[in-house]
Short mmCIF file of C-alpha atoms in Angstrom, two decimals:
data_model
loop_
_atom_site.label_atom_id
_atom_site.label_comp_id
_atom_site.label_asym_id
_atom_site.label_seq_id
_atom_site.Cartn_x
_atom_site.Cartn_y
_atom_site.Cartn_z
CA UNK A 109 -20.79 -5.56 5.64
CA UNK A 110 -20.00 -8.28 3.15
CA UNK A 111 -16.36 -7.35 2.61
CA UNK A 112 -13.67 -9.86 3.54
CA UNK A 113 -10.06 -8.97 4.29
CA UNK A 114 -7.16 -11.39 3.84
CA UNK A 115 -3.51 -10.70 4.64
CA UNK A 116 -1.59 -11.03 1.36
CA UNK A 117 1.93 -12.40 1.72
CA UNK A 118 4.10 -11.04 -1.10
CA UNK A 119 5.58 -13.45 -3.64
CA UNK A 120 8.18 -10.77 -4.33
CA UNK A 121 8.99 -7.32 -2.97
CA UNK A 122 11.58 -4.91 -4.31
CA UNK A 123 12.50 -1.24 -4.14
CA UNK A 124 13.88 0.99 -6.86
CA UNK A 125 16.50 2.46 -4.47
CA UNK A 126 18.11 -0.84 -3.55
CA UNK A 127 16.69 -0.88 -0.03
CA UNK A 128 15.90 -4.43 1.11
CA UNK A 129 12.24 -5.37 1.57
CA UNK A 130 12.20 -8.32 3.99
CA UNK A 131 9.04 -10.44 3.87
CA UNK A 132 8.22 -11.44 7.45
CA UNK A 133 6.34 -14.51 8.75
CA UNK A 134 3.16 -12.50 9.42
CA UNK A 135 3.04 -11.24 5.83
CA UNK A 136 4.40 -7.83 6.75
CA UNK A 137 7.36 -6.24 4.98
CA UNK A 138 10.24 -4.68 6.94
CA UNK A 139 12.55 -2.34 5.05
CA UNK A 140 16.27 -2.33 5.85
CA UNK A 141 19.43 -0.99 4.27
CA UNK A 142 19.62 2.13 2.17
CA UNK A 143 17.27 5.00 3.07
CA UNK A 144 16.77 6.94 -0.15
CA UNK A 145 15.24 10.40 -0.54
CA UNK A 146 12.39 8.88 -2.58
CA UNK A 147 11.53 5.30 -3.37
CA UNK A 148 9.06 2.99 -5.02
CA UNK A 149 8.19 -0.45 -3.67
CA UNK A 150 6.75 -3.03 -6.07
CA UNK A 151 5.08 -6.10 -4.56
CA UNK A 152 3.48 -9.06 -6.27
CA UNK A 153 0.72 -11.18 -4.70
CA UNK A 154 -1.61 -13.93 -5.80
CA UNK A 155 -4.98 -12.59 -6.91
CA UNK A 156 -7.68 -13.70 -4.43
CA UNK A 157 -9.86 -16.47 -5.89
CA UNK A 158 -12.96 -14.43 -5.03
CA UNK A 159 -11.64 -11.40 -6.95
CA UNK A 160 -10.41 -8.04 -5.70
CA UNK A 161 -12.53 -5.14 -4.52
CA UNK A 162 -9.91 -3.14 -2.69
CA UNK A 163 -6.59 -3.01 -0.86
CA UNK A 164 -5.83 -2.38 2.79
CA UNK A 165 -2.42 -1.09 3.84
CA UNK A 166 -1.32 -1.28 7.46
CA UNK A 167 1.60 0.95 8.42
CA UNK A 168 3.15 -0.77 11.44
CA UNK A 169 5.66 0.43 14.03
CA UNK A 170 8.84 -1.59 14.57
CA UNK A 171 11.67 -1.51 17.14
CA UNK A 172 14.33 -1.19 14.42
CA UNK A 173 12.85 2.01 12.92
CA UNK A 174 13.62 5.59 14.00
CA UNK A 175 11.02 6.70 16.61
CA UNK A 176 9.61 3.14 16.09
CA UNK A 177 8.34 4.21 12.65
CA UNK A 178 6.25 3.28 10.85
CA UNK A 179 8.32 5.49 8.52
CA UNK A 180 12.10 5.64 8.00
CA UNK A 181 12.97 9.33 8.60
CA UNK A 182 14.09 10.33 12.12
CA UNK A 183 10.56 11.35 13.20
CA UNK A 184 8.97 8.08 12.00
CA UNK A 185 6.53 9.70 9.57
CA UNK A 186 6.10 8.76 5.89
CA UNK A 187 4.20 10.01 2.84
CA UNK A 188 2.57 7.47 0.55
CA UNK A 189 2.30 9.63 -2.54
CA UNK A 190 0.48 7.05 -4.65
CA UNK A 191 -0.68 3.46 -4.47
CA UNK A 192 -1.27 1.80 -7.84
CA UNK A 193 -2.20 -1.78 -8.63
CA UNK A 194 -2.31 -3.99 -11.69
CA UNK A 195 -3.67 -7.43 -12.55
CA UNK A 196 -1.77 -9.86 -14.76
CA UNK A 197 -1.30 -13.48 -15.67
CA UNK A 198 2.37 -13.77 -14.79
CA UNK A 199 4.11 -13.02 -11.49
CA UNK A 200 6.90 -11.19 -13.30
CA UNK A 201 4.44 -8.85 -15.01
CA UNK A 202 6.41 -9.09 -18.22
CA UNK A 203 3.22 -9.70 -20.20
CA UNK A 204 -0.01 -7.73 -20.46
CA UNK A 205 -1.30 -6.24 -17.26
CA UNK A 206 -4.27 -4.05 -16.58
CA UNK A 207 -4.45 -1.11 -14.19
CA UNK A 208 -6.98 -1.48 -11.39
CA UNK A 209 -9.15 1.61 -10.91
CA UNK A 210 -9.65 2.73 -7.32
CA UNK A 211 -12.43 5.06 -6.27
CA UNK A 212 -12.18 6.35 -2.73
CA UNK A 213 -9.84 5.90 0.22
CA UNK A 214 -10.12 6.16 3.98
CA UNK A 215 -7.75 5.85 6.92
CA UNK A 216 -7.97 5.61 10.70
CA UNK A 217 -5.93 8.83 10.94
CA UNK A 218 -4.37 11.29 8.53
CA UNK A 219 -2.16 14.33 8.80
CA UNK A 220 -3.56 17.77 7.93
CA UNK A 221 -3.30 18.31 4.16
CA UNK A 222 -2.34 14.64 3.63
CA UNK A 223 -5.76 12.97 3.39
CA UNK A 224 -6.25 9.29 2.52
CA UNK A 225 -7.44 10.07 -1.02
CA UNK A 226 -4.13 11.88 -1.65
CA UNK A 227 -2.55 8.46 -2.14
CA UNK A 228 -4.80 7.84 -5.15
CA UNK A 229 -3.62 11.05 -6.87
CA UNK A 230 -0.59 11.07 -9.15
CA UNK A 231 0.95 14.29 -7.77
CA UNK A 232 4.23 13.69 -5.85
CA UNK A 233 3.25 16.41 -3.35
CA UNK A 234 -0.09 14.83 -2.46
CA UNK A 235 -0.31 11.69 -0.37
CA UNK A 236 -1.29 10.07 2.90
CA UNK A 237 0.78 10.79 6.02
CA UNK A 238 0.30 10.37 9.78
CA UNK A 239 2.08 13.13 11.73
CA UNK A 240 1.86 13.64 14.72
CA UNK A 241 0.74 10.05 15.47
CA UNK A 242 3.98 8.22 14.71
CA UNK A 243 5.09 5.10 16.61
CA UNK A 244 1.58 3.61 16.31
CA UNK A 245 -0.10 1.35 13.77
CA UNK A 246 -2.31 2.98 11.12
CA UNK A 247 -4.63 1.65 8.46
CA UNK A 248 -5.41 2.95 5.00
CA UNK A 249 -7.76 1.34 2.52
CA UNK A 250 -9.15 1.98 -0.91
CA UNK A 251 -11.98 0.37 -2.82
CA UNK A 252 -11.99 -0.65 -6.47
CA UNK A 253 -14.52 -1.49 -9.10
CA UNK A 254 -14.51 -5.24 -8.33
CA UNK A 255 -12.00 -7.16 -10.46
CA UNK A 256 -13.01 -10.82 -10.88
CA UNK A 257 -10.28 -13.44 -10.81
CA UNK A 258 -9.60 -14.78 -14.31
CA UNK A 259 -7.05 -16.67 -16.38
CA UNK A 260 -5.29 -13.40 -17.28
CA UNK A 261 -5.53 -12.02 -13.72
CA UNK A 262 -3.75 -14.58 -11.56
CA UNK A 263 -1.44 -12.04 -9.96
CA UNK A 264 -1.75 -8.62 -8.38
CA UNK A 265 1.07 -6.10 -8.55
CA UNK A 266 0.92 -3.27 -6.01
CA UNK A 267 3.17 -0.21 -6.25
CA UNK A 268 3.77 2.00 -3.20
CA UNK A 269 5.14 5.17 -4.75
CA UNK A 270 6.89 7.53 -2.33
CA UNK A 271 7.98 10.60 -4.25
CA UNK A 272 7.50 13.31 -1.61
CA UNK A 273 11.20 13.43 -0.72
CA UNK A 274 13.01 13.95 2.57
CA UNK A 275 13.30 10.17 3.14
CA UNK A 276 9.58 10.01 3.96
CA UNK A 277 9.45 6.26 3.25
CA UNK A 278 7.35 3.52 4.81
CA UNK A 279 9.50 1.23 6.94
CA UNK A 280 7.14 -1.57 8.01
CA UNK A 281 3.80 -2.40 6.43
CA UNK A 282 1.39 -5.15 5.51
CA UNK A 283 -1.06 -5.44 2.62
CA UNK A 284 -4.42 -7.18 2.76
CA UNK A 285 -6.69 -7.82 -0.18
CA UNK A 286 -10.34 -6.88 0.11
CA UNK A 287 -12.94 -9.05 -1.60
CA UNK A 288 -16.72 -8.96 -1.73
CA UNK A 289 -19.47 -6.57 -2.67
CA UNK A 290 -18.57 -2.91 -2.15
CA UNK A 291 -21.89 -1.45 -3.34
CA UNK A 292 -23.27 -1.09 0.19
CA UNK A 293 -20.17 0.57 1.51
CA UNK A 294 -20.24 4.36 1.51
CA UNK A 295 -16.88 5.80 2.40
CA UNK A 296 -16.78 9.05 4.36
CA UNK A 297 -15.34 12.01 2.45
#
C-alpha cells in the first residue's frame, strides 16, 4: 500500500456557532464553549508537498466531553453530515479555491443507517455516526482524485459540516492528509 498518512496541524480552526476550537500539541482539535444545535468547523492546513489523495479524520474521546465523547451531546455521539475540502493559494481562502472531489469513504465502525459514505453526501440527514460505540476512538477516511501540490494550491481548507441537529457535534478530532497513489486501493462498499 503506497499511501502515506501525515497528521495535519491546523493553521486555523473556527466554528460558525462561536464554539472554540482549541488546537492541541498533538495536532488534534478540542472543542469547548458553546454547544450549538448544528455547527460547521472550518480548518486550514498546509497542502502536503507530495499532493493530496485523501483525508483521514480521527474522532477521539476526551475526559472533558460528555460520556468521554468523541461527540458533544450527553451520549457522546456525533453526526458528520458532510466533509468538504478545497485547495487554494492563500490561507485565508479569500481568493480562488477549487473543490476537491472525493470518491469513496470507509470507517472502522459506523452506526446503522449512518455509513461512512454518508459524510460525502450533501443531505443534512445523511452522515457518519458511531452509536453505540461512544467513548472510543474511531477513524473515517475518504479518497480523492489525487490533487498535486502547485503554486495555486498551497493550502487545504477542510469543512466539517454538522447539520443533523440535536447537538450532534464532534468534540475532539484530528485530521491527517493522505498522499500517494490510490489506484491500487479498493475500498469496501
